[in-house]
Short mmCIF file of C-alpha atoms and ligand atoms in Angstrom, two decimals:
data_model
loop_
_atom_site.label_atom_id
_atom_site.label_comp_id
_atom_site.label_asym_id
_atom_site.label_seq_id
_atom_site.Cartn_x
_atom_site.Cartn_y
_atom_site.Cartn_z
CA MET A 1 17.42 11.86 19.34
CA GLY A 2 17.26 12.68 15.60
CA GLN A 3 14.49 14.76 14.03
CA GLY A 4 12.73 14.40 10.69
CA ARG A 5 9.68 16.41 9.56
CA GLU A 6 6.34 15.61 8.00
CA GLY A 7 3.72 18.22 7.24
CA GLY A 8 5.54 20.71 9.49
CA ARG A 9 5.35 18.22 12.36
CA PRO A 10 8.62 16.95 13.83
CA MET A 11 8.97 13.17 13.73
CA SER A 12 11.30 11.86 16.42
CA THR A 13 13.55 8.89 15.96
CA ARG A 14 14.12 6.51 18.85
CA PRO A 15 17.37 5.22 20.30
CA PRO A 16 18.37 2.05 18.35
CA ALA A 17 17.82 -0.24 21.37
CA ASP A 18 14.24 1.04 21.82
CA HIS A 19 13.55 0.55 18.12
CA ALA A 20 14.96 -2.98 18.23
CA ALA A 21 12.68 -3.76 21.21
CA LEU A 22 9.68 -2.32 19.34
CA ILE A 23 10.42 -4.51 16.30
CA GLU A 24 10.85 -7.59 18.49
CA ASN A 25 7.53 -6.81 20.20
CA LEU A 26 5.86 -6.50 16.78
CA ARG A 27 7.48 -9.70 15.48
CA ASP A 28 6.12 -11.57 18.49
CA PHE A 29 2.67 -9.97 18.05
CA ILE A 30 2.56 -11.01 14.38
CA ASP A 31 3.70 -14.59 15.18
CA THR A 32 1.57 -15.21 18.26
CA GLU A 33 -1.56 -13.13 17.68
CA VAL A 34 -1.96 -12.16 14.02
CA ILE A 35 -0.84 -15.18 11.97
CA PRO A 36 -2.85 -17.62 14.14
CA ARG A 37 -5.99 -15.51 13.38
CA GLU A 38 -5.46 -15.63 9.60
CA ASP A 39 -8.36 -17.82 8.62
CA LEU A 40 -7.49 -18.58 5.01
CA LYS A 41 -10.93 -20.10 4.43
CA ALA A 42 -12.69 -16.91 5.58
CA ALA A 43 -10.41 -14.60 3.54
CA HIS A 44 -13.32 -13.45 1.35
CA ASP A 45 -15.58 -12.60 4.26
CA GLY A 46 -14.86 -8.88 4.62
CA GLN A 47 -16.92 -8.51 7.80
CA ALA A 48 -15.06 -11.36 9.52
CA VAL A 49 -11.72 -9.87 8.41
CA ASP A 50 -12.74 -6.47 9.86
CA ARG A 51 -13.85 -8.05 13.15
CA VAL A 52 -10.50 -9.82 13.54
CA ALA A 53 -8.61 -6.63 12.60
CA ALA A 54 -10.49 -4.63 15.27
CA GLU A 55 -9.76 -7.31 17.89
CA LEU A 56 -6.10 -7.31 16.88
CA TYR A 57 -5.87 -3.50 17.02
CA ALA A 58 -7.00 -3.58 20.66
CA ILE A 59 -4.32 -6.18 21.47
CA ALA A 60 -1.73 -4.17 19.52
CA ARG A 61 -2.56 -1.03 21.54
CA SER A 62 -2.24 -2.94 24.82
CA ARG A 63 1.27 -3.94 23.70
CA GLY A 64 2.27 -0.39 22.78
CA LEU A 65 1.97 -1.05 19.03
CA GLY A 66 -0.05 1.00 16.53
CA ALA A 67 -0.01 2.94 13.28
CA PRO A 68 3.67 3.64 12.55
CA ARG A 69 3.33 7.15 11.10
CA GLY A 70 0.31 8.32 13.13
CA ARG A 71 0.52 10.91 15.92
CA PRO A 72 0.89 9.52 19.46
CA GLU A 73 -2.38 11.27 20.51
CA ASP A 74 -4.20 9.24 17.83
CA GLY A 75 -2.63 5.91 18.82
CA GLY A 76 0.25 6.27 16.39
CA LEU A 77 3.95 5.77 16.96
CA GLY A 78 5.33 8.74 15.00
CA LEU A 79 8.13 6.70 13.42
CA SER A 80 10.46 8.14 10.80
CA TRP A 81 10.33 6.61 7.31
CA THR A 82 13.62 4.84 8.02
CA GLU A 83 12.22 3.34 11.21
CA CYS A 84 9.11 2.27 9.31
CA CYS A 85 11.12 -0.11 7.12
CA ALA A 86 11.61 -2.82 9.74
CA TYR A 87 8.19 -2.10 11.28
CA LEU A 88 6.29 -2.46 8.02
CA GLU A 89 8.28 -5.53 7.03
CA GLN A 90 7.21 -7.26 10.25
CA ALA A 91 3.61 -6.04 9.96
CA GLY A 92 3.55 -7.10 6.31
CA ARG A 93 4.44 -10.73 7.03
CA SER A 94 0.74 -11.30 7.67
CA PHE A 95 -2.11 -10.41 5.29
CA LEU A 96 -3.87 -8.92 8.31
CA GLY A 97 -0.92 -7.14 9.95
CA PRO A 98 -1.12 -3.79 8.07
CA HIS A 99 -4.93 -3.80 8.33
CA ALA A 100 -4.80 -4.44 12.09
CA LEU A 101 -2.10 -1.77 12.64
CA ARG A 102 -3.81 0.82 10.40
CA CYS A 103 -0.87 1.11 8.04
CA GLY A 104 -2.36 -0.59 4.98
CA PRO A 105 -3.55 0.97 1.74
CA PRO A 106 -5.45 3.14 1.06
CA THR A 107 -5.64 4.52 4.62
CA GLN A 108 -1.94 5.12 5.16
CA PRO A 109 -1.23 7.04 1.92
CA ASP A 110 -4.51 8.96 2.23
CA MET A 111 -3.53 10.06 5.75
CA PHE A 112 -0.08 11.04 4.51
CA ALA A 113 -1.46 13.15 1.65
CA LEU A 114 -4.25 14.78 3.71
CA ASP A 115 -1.73 15.61 6.43
CA LYS A 116 0.15 17.67 3.83
CA LEU A 117 -2.81 19.15 1.96
CA ALA A 118 -5.96 19.41 4.09
CA THR A 119 -7.33 22.71 5.41
CA PRO A 120 -8.01 22.92 9.18
CA ALA A 121 -11.71 22.17 8.51
CA GLN A 122 -10.84 19.18 6.28
CA ARG A 123 -8.42 17.89 8.89
CA GLN A 124 -11.15 18.00 11.50
CA ARG A 125 -13.83 16.40 9.32
CA TYR A 126 -11.75 13.81 7.42
CA LEU A 127 -8.16 13.38 8.55
CA GLU A 128 -8.63 13.22 12.30
CA PRO A 129 -11.43 10.58 12.23
CA LEU A 130 -9.22 8.64 9.76
CA LEU A 131 -6.27 8.79 12.15
CA ARG A 132 -8.50 7.60 15.00
CA GLY A 133 -9.89 4.75 12.88
CA GLU A 134 -13.44 6.17 13.06
CA ARG A 135 -13.80 6.73 9.28
CA LYS A 136 -12.42 4.96 6.21
CA SER A 137 -11.19 6.46 2.96
CA CYS A 138 -10.42 5.49 -0.63
CA PHE A 139 -8.56 7.15 -3.47
CA ALA A 140 -10.39 7.27 -6.80
CA MET A 141 -8.26 8.06 -9.83
CA THR A 142 -8.27 5.14 -12.30
CA GLU A 143 -11.01 4.92 -14.94
CA PRO A 144 -12.05 2.30 -17.48
CA ALA A 145 -10.82 2.88 -21.05
CA PRO A 146 -10.70 5.41 -22.59
CA GLY A 147 -10.12 7.12 -19.21
CA VAL A 148 -7.03 7.42 -17.05
CA GLY A 149 -4.89 4.35 -16.34
CA SER A 150 -1.12 4.45 -16.76
CA ASP A 151 -1.32 7.80 -18.53
CA PRO A 152 -2.55 10.51 -16.13
CA ARG A 153 -3.33 12.86 -19.02
CA MET A 154 -6.28 10.64 -19.98
CA LEU A 155 -8.36 11.70 -16.97
CA LEU A 156 -12.02 12.01 -18.01
CA ALA A 157 -13.89 12.66 -14.75
CA SER A 158 -14.91 16.32 -14.55
CA ALA A 159 -15.76 18.83 -11.85
CA ARG A 160 -17.56 21.95 -13.01
CA PRO A 161 -18.25 24.96 -10.82
CA ASP A 162 -21.87 25.20 -9.70
CA GLY A 163 -22.85 28.08 -7.40
CA ASP A 164 -20.22 28.13 -4.71
CA GLY A 165 -19.50 24.37 -5.06
CA TRP A 166 -18.77 21.76 -7.71
CA VAL A 167 -20.68 19.12 -9.68
CA ILE A 168 -18.63 15.97 -10.32
CA ASN A 169 -19.25 13.38 -13.03
CA GLY A 170 -17.03 10.38 -13.59
CA HIS A 171 -16.54 6.64 -13.78
CA LYS A 172 -13.82 5.05 -11.64
CA TRP A 173 -12.68 1.48 -11.09
CA PHE A 174 -10.28 -0.69 -9.08
CA ILE A 175 -10.73 1.68 -6.17
CA THR A 176 -9.20 -0.11 -3.20
CA GLY A 177 -11.17 0.05 0.03
CA ALA A 178 -14.16 1.74 -1.62
CA MET A 179 -16.61 -0.97 -0.51
CA LYS A 180 -16.10 0.15 3.10
CA ALA A 181 -15.06 3.77 2.62
CA ASP A 182 -16.97 6.63 4.27
CA PHE A 183 -15.44 9.11 1.81
CA ALA A 184 -13.40 9.15 -1.37
CA ILE A 185 -10.62 11.41 -2.60
CA VAL A 186 -11.82 11.82 -6.19
CA VAL A 187 -9.49 13.06 -8.94
CA ALA A 188 -11.45 15.08 -11.52
CA ARG A 189 -10.64 17.61 -14.19
CA THR A 190 -11.45 21.32 -13.67
CA GLU A 191 -10.68 24.22 -16.02
CA ALA A 192 -7.39 24.65 -14.17
CA GLY A 193 -6.54 20.95 -14.67
CA PRO A 194 -6.83 17.75 -12.58
CA SER A 195 -7.88 18.46 -9.00
CA TRP A 196 -8.69 16.54 -5.80
CA PHE A 197 -12.11 16.53 -4.15
CA LEU A 198 -13.36 14.99 -0.92
CA VAL A 199 -16.65 13.23 -1.60
CA ASP A 200 -18.68 11.61 1.18
CA ALA A 201 -19.94 8.15 0.20
CA ASP A 202 -23.52 9.16 1.05
CA THR A 203 -23.50 12.14 -1.35
CA PRO A 204 -26.39 11.82 -3.82
CA GLY A 205 -24.99 10.60 -7.17
CA TYR A 206 -22.10 8.65 -5.62
CA GLN A 207 -22.78 5.03 -6.52
CA ILE A 208 -20.80 1.82 -5.93
CA VAL A 209 -21.45 -0.24 -9.06
CA ARG A 210 -19.73 -3.44 -7.93
CA ASP A 211 -16.77 -4.98 -6.15
CA ILE A 212 -14.38 -6.22 -8.85
CA PRO A 213 -13.04 -9.69 -8.01
CA THR A 214 -9.23 -9.77 -8.31
CA LEU A 215 -6.35 -12.15 -7.63
CA GLU A 216 -5.97 -10.75 -4.10
CA PRO A 217 -6.97 -13.38 -1.54
CA PHE A 218 -8.14 -11.33 1.48
CA ASP A 219 -11.10 -8.95 1.42
CA LEU A 220 -9.62 -5.80 2.92
CA GLY A 221 -12.22 -3.40 1.50
CA GLY A 222 -12.48 -4.57 -2.09
CA HIS A 223 -11.60 -2.94 -5.37
CA ALA A 224 -14.75 -1.16 -6.48
CA GLU A 225 -16.18 0.30 -9.62
CA ILE A 226 -17.80 3.68 -8.83
CA LYS A 227 -19.99 6.07 -10.77
CA LEU A 228 -20.37 9.75 -9.89
CA THR A 229 -23.43 11.28 -11.53
CA ASP A 230 -24.05 14.99 -10.98
CA CYS A 231 -22.50 14.59 -7.56
CA ARG A 232 -22.69 17.99 -5.85
CA VAL A 233 -20.06 18.95 -3.30
CA GLY A 234 -19.38 22.23 -1.50
CA PRO A 235 -16.51 24.68 -2.02
CA ASP A 236 -14.66 23.10 0.93
CA ALA A 237 -14.42 19.75 -0.94
CA LEU A 238 -11.46 20.92 -3.03
CA VAL A 239 -8.21 19.54 -1.58
CA GLY A 240 -4.95 21.42 -2.05
CA GLU A 241 -4.60 23.62 -5.09
CA GLN A 242 -6.98 23.53 -8.03
CA GLY A 243 -5.17 22.14 -11.10
CA GLN A 244 -2.47 20.46 -8.99
CA GLY A 245 -4.22 17.07 -8.72
CA LEU A 246 -1.48 15.17 -10.53
CA ALA A 247 1.23 16.64 -8.32
CA HIS A 248 -0.88 15.76 -5.26
CA SER A 249 -1.30 12.20 -6.60
CA GLN A 250 2.45 11.94 -7.11
CA LEU A 251 3.02 13.07 -3.53
CA ARG A 252 0.55 10.45 -2.26
CA LEU A 253 2.04 7.72 -4.42
CA GLU A 254 5.65 8.16 -3.38
CA GLY A 255 4.94 7.28 0.24
CA ALA A 256 2.42 4.61 -0.80
CA ARG A 257 4.96 2.84 -3.00
CA LEU A 258 7.53 2.82 -0.26
CA PHE A 259 5.08 1.32 2.23
CA HIS A 260 4.08 -1.35 -0.30
CA CYS A 261 7.74 -2.23 -0.81
CA MET A 262 8.30 -2.62 2.94
CA ARG A 263 5.16 -4.72 3.51
CA TYR A 264 5.70 -6.98 0.52
CA ILE A 265 9.31 -7.72 1.43
CA GLY A 266 7.81 -9.14 4.65
CA LEU A 267 5.25 -11.22 2.79
CA ALA A 268 7.78 -12.60 0.27
CA SER A 269 10.19 -13.40 3.07
CA ARG A 270 7.45 -15.38 4.82
CA ALA A 271 6.73 -17.37 1.64
CA MET A 272 10.40 -18.27 1.31
CA ALA A 273 10.60 -19.27 5.01
CA ILE A 274 7.74 -21.72 4.42
CA ALA A 275 9.50 -23.02 1.26
CA GLN A 276 12.79 -23.43 3.11
CA ASP A 277 11.04 -25.38 5.84
CA TYR A 278 9.40 -27.64 3.25
CA ALA A 279 12.76 -28.18 1.49
CA THR A 280 14.40 -29.36 4.73
CA ARG A 281 11.67 -31.98 5.32
CA ARG A 282 10.67 -33.22 1.85
CA GLU A 283 12.78 -35.88 0.08
CA SER A 284 13.31 -36.66 -3.60
CA GLN A 285 15.62 -39.35 -5.02
CA GLY A 286 16.84 -40.20 -1.54
CA VAL A 287 17.89 -36.73 -0.47
CA LYS A 288 16.20 -33.72 1.07
CA LEU A 289 15.14 -31.03 -1.43
CA ALA A 290 17.41 -28.70 0.55
CA GLU A 291 20.40 -30.70 -0.65
CA LEU A 292 19.58 -30.27 -4.34
CA GLN A 293 21.61 -27.52 -5.98
CA MET A 294 18.76 -26.26 -8.16
CA VAL A 295 16.61 -25.79 -5.06
CA GLN A 296 19.56 -24.17 -3.28
CA ALA A 297 19.95 -21.73 -6.19
CA MET A 298 16.31 -20.63 -5.79
CA VAL A 299 16.83 -20.14 -2.04
CA ALA A 300 20.09 -18.22 -2.57
CA ASP A 301 18.57 -15.98 -5.25
CA ALA A 302 15.62 -15.19 -2.98
CA HIS A 303 17.96 -14.09 -0.20
CA ILE A 304 20.00 -11.96 -2.61
CA GLN A 305 16.86 -10.37 -4.05
CA LEU A 306 15.32 -9.59 -0.68
CA TYR A 307 18.60 -8.19 0.65
CA ALA A 308 18.84 -5.87 -2.35
CA ALA A 309 15.14 -4.98 -2.05
CA ARG A 310 15.53 -4.06 1.63
CA THR A 311 18.63 -1.99 0.94
CA MET A 312 16.95 0.00 -1.84
CA THR A 313 13.83 0.57 0.21
CA LEU A 314 15.90 1.77 3.19
CA ASP A 315 17.84 4.14 0.95
CA VAL A 316 14.62 5.72 -0.36
CA ALA A 317 13.28 5.99 3.21
CA ARG A 318 16.47 7.78 4.32
CA ARG A 319 16.15 10.22 1.42
CA LEU A 320 12.53 10.90 2.36
CA ASP A 321 13.52 11.54 5.98
CA ALA A 322 16.22 13.91 4.75
CA GLY A 323 13.58 15.85 2.79
CA GLU A 324 15.08 14.99 -0.60
CA SER A 325 13.05 14.44 -3.76
CA ILE A 326 12.64 10.68 -4.13
CA ARG A 327 10.92 10.60 -7.52
CA HIS A 328 13.72 8.88 -9.44
CA HIS A 329 14.90 6.60 -6.64
CA SER A 330 11.40 5.52 -5.59
CA SER A 331 10.66 4.58 -9.20
CA MET A 332 13.79 2.44 -9.36
CA ALA A 333 13.07 0.85 -5.98
CA LYS A 334 9.42 0.20 -6.89
CA VAL A 335 10.32 -1.68 -10.09
CA PHE A 336 13.07 -3.69 -8.44
CA VAL A 337 11.12 -4.59 -5.31
CA ALA A 338 7.90 -5.45 -7.19
CA GLU A 339 9.78 -7.81 -9.48
CA ALA A 340 11.99 -9.24 -6.72
CA VAL A 341 9.12 -10.11 -4.37
CA ASN A 342 7.25 -11.71 -7.27
CA GLN A 343 10.26 -13.83 -8.20
CA VAL A 344 10.73 -14.87 -4.57
CA ALA A 345 7.07 -15.85 -4.22
CA ASP A 346 7.24 -17.73 -7.51
CA SER A 347 10.29 -19.68 -6.30
CA ALA A 348 8.51 -20.42 -3.01
CA VAL A 349 5.58 -21.89 -4.95
CA GLN A 350 8.01 -23.94 -7.09
CA ILE A 351 9.93 -25.33 -4.11
CA CYS A 352 6.69 -26.34 -2.36
CA GLY A 353 5.43 -28.21 -5.44
CA ALA A 354 1.69 -28.95 -5.50
CA LEU A 355 1.38 -27.80 -1.88
CA GLY A 356 2.61 -24.39 -3.09
CA VAL A 357 -0.41 -23.89 -5.36
CA SER A 358 -2.91 -25.13 -2.76
CA GLU A 359 -4.55 -23.08 -0.05
CA ASP A 360 -3.24 -25.46 2.63
CA THR A 361 -0.39 -23.01 3.19
CA PRO A 362 -0.36 -19.20 2.67
CA VAL A 363 2.24 -19.51 -0.15
CA SER A 364 -0.20 -19.47 -3.07
CA MET A 365 -2.11 -16.58 -1.48
CA ILE A 366 1.10 -14.62 -1.04
CA PHE A 367 1.86 -15.23 -4.72
CA ARG A 368 -1.58 -13.89 -5.67
CA MET A 369 -1.30 -10.92 -3.31
CA LEU A 370 2.02 -9.83 -4.78
CA ARG A 371 1.29 -10.14 -8.50
CA PRO A 372 -0.75 -6.93 -8.90
CA PHE A 373 2.10 -4.87 -7.39
CA ARG A 374 3.85 -5.00 -10.78
CA ILE A 375 0.83 -3.08 -12.15
CA TYR A 376 -0.44 -0.63 -9.51
CA ASP A 377 1.55 2.34 -8.18
CA GLY A 378 2.84 2.55 -11.75
CA ALA A 379 3.42 -0.53 -13.93
CA SER A 380 7.07 -1.66 -14.20
CA GLU A 381 7.12 -0.66 -17.88
CA VAL A 382 5.87 2.85 -17.12
CA HIS A 383 8.50 3.37 -14.42
CA ARG A 384 11.26 2.00 -16.67
CA SER A 385 10.22 4.42 -19.37
CA ALA A 386 10.26 7.37 -16.90
CA ILE A 387 13.64 6.32 -15.42
CA ALA A 388 15.23 6.09 -18.85
CA LYS A 389 13.76 9.41 -20.04
CA ARG A 390 15.04 11.22 -16.93
CA ALA A 391 18.46 9.59 -17.25
CA LEU A 392 18.78 10.48 -20.94
CA ARG A 393 17.32 13.97 -20.64
CA HIS A 394 19.52 14.97 -17.70
CA GLY A 395 22.57 12.86 -18.60
CA LEU A 396 22.34 10.99 -15.26
CA ALA A 397 25.14 8.52 -14.58
CA ALA A 398 23.88 4.98 -13.98
C1 FAD B 401 -5.24 -4.52 -6.96
C2 FAD B 401 -5.32 -3.11 -7.55
C3 FAD B 401 -5.65 -2.04 -6.73
C4 FAD B 401 -5.76 -0.76 -7.26
N1 FAD B 401 -6.15 0.29 -6.46
C5 FAD B 401 -6.38 1.50 -7.00
C6 FAD B 401 -6.92 2.58 -6.20
O1 FAD B 401 -7.12 2.44 -4.98
N2 FAD B 401 -7.17 3.77 -6.77
C7 FAD B 401 -6.96 3.98 -8.12
O2 FAD B 401 -7.21 5.08 -8.59
N3 FAD B 401 -6.46 2.98 -8.90
C8 FAD B 401 -6.19 1.74 -8.38
N4 FAD B 401 -5.73 0.72 -9.17
C9 FAD B 401 -5.52 0.95 -10.58
C10 FAD B 401 -4.04 1.11 -10.96
O3 FAD B 401 -3.58 2.35 -10.52
C11 FAD B 401 -3.96 0.93 -12.48
O4 FAD B 401 -4.18 -0.44 -12.73
C12 FAD B 401 -2.63 1.38 -13.06
O5 FAD B 401 -2.50 2.78 -13.00
C13 FAD B 401 -2.51 0.95 -14.54
O6 FAD B 401 -3.60 1.40 -15.27
P1 FAD B 401 -4.44 0.33 -16.16
O7 FAD B 401 -4.81 -0.81 -15.31
O8 FAD B 401 -5.52 1.09 -16.83
O9 FAD B 401 -3.40 -0.20 -17.23
P2 FAD B 401 -3.15 0.36 -18.71
O10 FAD B 401 -2.88 1.82 -18.66
O11 FAD B 401 -4.23 -0.14 -19.58
O12 FAD B 401 -1.80 -0.39 -19.07
C14 FAD B 401 -1.75 -1.80 -19.28
C15 FAD B 401 -0.29 -2.25 -19.45
O13 FAD B 401 0.25 -1.59 -20.60
C16 FAD B 401 1.63 -1.30 -20.40
N5 FAD B 401 1.82 0.15 -20.51
C17 FAD B 401 0.92 1.14 -20.28
N6 FAD B 401 1.44 2.35 -20.48
C18 FAD B 401 2.73 2.16 -20.83
C19 FAD B 401 3.82 3.02 -21.16
N7 FAD B 401 3.70 4.34 -21.14
N8 FAD B 401 5.01 2.45 -21.49
C20 FAD B 401 5.17 1.11 -21.48
N9 FAD B 401 4.17 0.23 -21.19
C21 FAD B 401 2.98 0.75 -20.87
C22 FAD B 401 1.97 -1.83 -18.99
O14 FAD B 401 2.51 -3.12 -19.13
C23 FAD B 401 0.64 -1.87 -18.31
O15 FAD B 401 0.59 -2.84 -17.25
C24 FAD B 401 -5.55 -0.56 -8.64
C25 FAD B 401 -5.19 -1.65 -9.47
C26 FAD B 401 -5.08 -2.92 -8.93
C27 FAD B 401 -4.71 -4.05 -9.84
#
């Protein structure tokens, strides 16, 4: 049995046959329980989505499935990052899979970061209820212009010392999960630099302004605009080291990106499976679409792209398990996977014709779900710029 580590806690890896059985169990769960409960017409009803997710979690637990990275005592499976690749790909084939298995954003990356950074008291109050699914979190960094977006140095939210605590003021938006979150990890500037604070959603001065409608089809907690006005928190609200908020955000993002890559490979693969099925049934000019070379080229390219995307994701996961820095490689993988899954979903829409843009199949919703991934977790252009600068500065071989 191999051993990796996370937050000082050993993560065991399973014998390959056990892992294969786990993945097969999950594949069957997604096909027979989760996908049949995806009610595309009720996708915007957040309460209905949550009800279904809770029902599915109970079924998942009865089948020995659960949060892939969580501790066994909290209903988690304690998988290594490498083992997560196949697990997240299967879970990600459904819009509801990651939500039902408690491995979707922002919960999963918030748990990962708090596991590394939280004090014993913060673990007890925030992380443990999060792991048990009793509380929900969100991560609040991005601000409307002229505040922080792609450039972390533009952070405007501030936290000033007040007595033994802090007073936070700021304006945040596109905060995933905030509509249902019990607390937020807020990034705000102190004299020492950007810092992380835990802010309960019922703190006076913490206000949800609105849920911002986006391309994303399913309501999994919304993307909210938030205002913090003279929001007072105690000394124990500071997470990690004061002034290290950007390093903490980087730590959180690296795992988050990888999980997004894994999940979205699953979603893109599902879109192409639907397109392939359509191509084998639909005829044009007396032949099946599947016999037309231009359609075949789209299918072949999708397979090549997803194979490359899986391989890159797995390589980054192995590096993470080995305790290596993944900054450069996770940037490269994020750009490639985000663009590959978008191209695959676009081809799936194209092959399905008008049906592909309808909501009669999940294909158009998959296309919408994947498009923002080229923007969040670092826009492709920002990653390309960082990759090139590192390569040129350090003389890295391509
Ligand atoms: C669905 C969704 C969910 C999100 N969830 C969260 C969340 O939970 N928490 C949170 O804090 N934020 C969240 N965000 C915000 C996300 O992190 C930001 O959108 C992202 O950081 C980019 O910032 P921006 O939107 O302000 O784009 P801008 O900074 O305005 O950039 C716009 C575009 O300009 C180009 N660009 C910008 N800078 C450069 C550069 N240096 N070099 C080359 N080109 C550049 C890129 O093409 C970029 O897409 C979410 C966004 C979306 C769409």
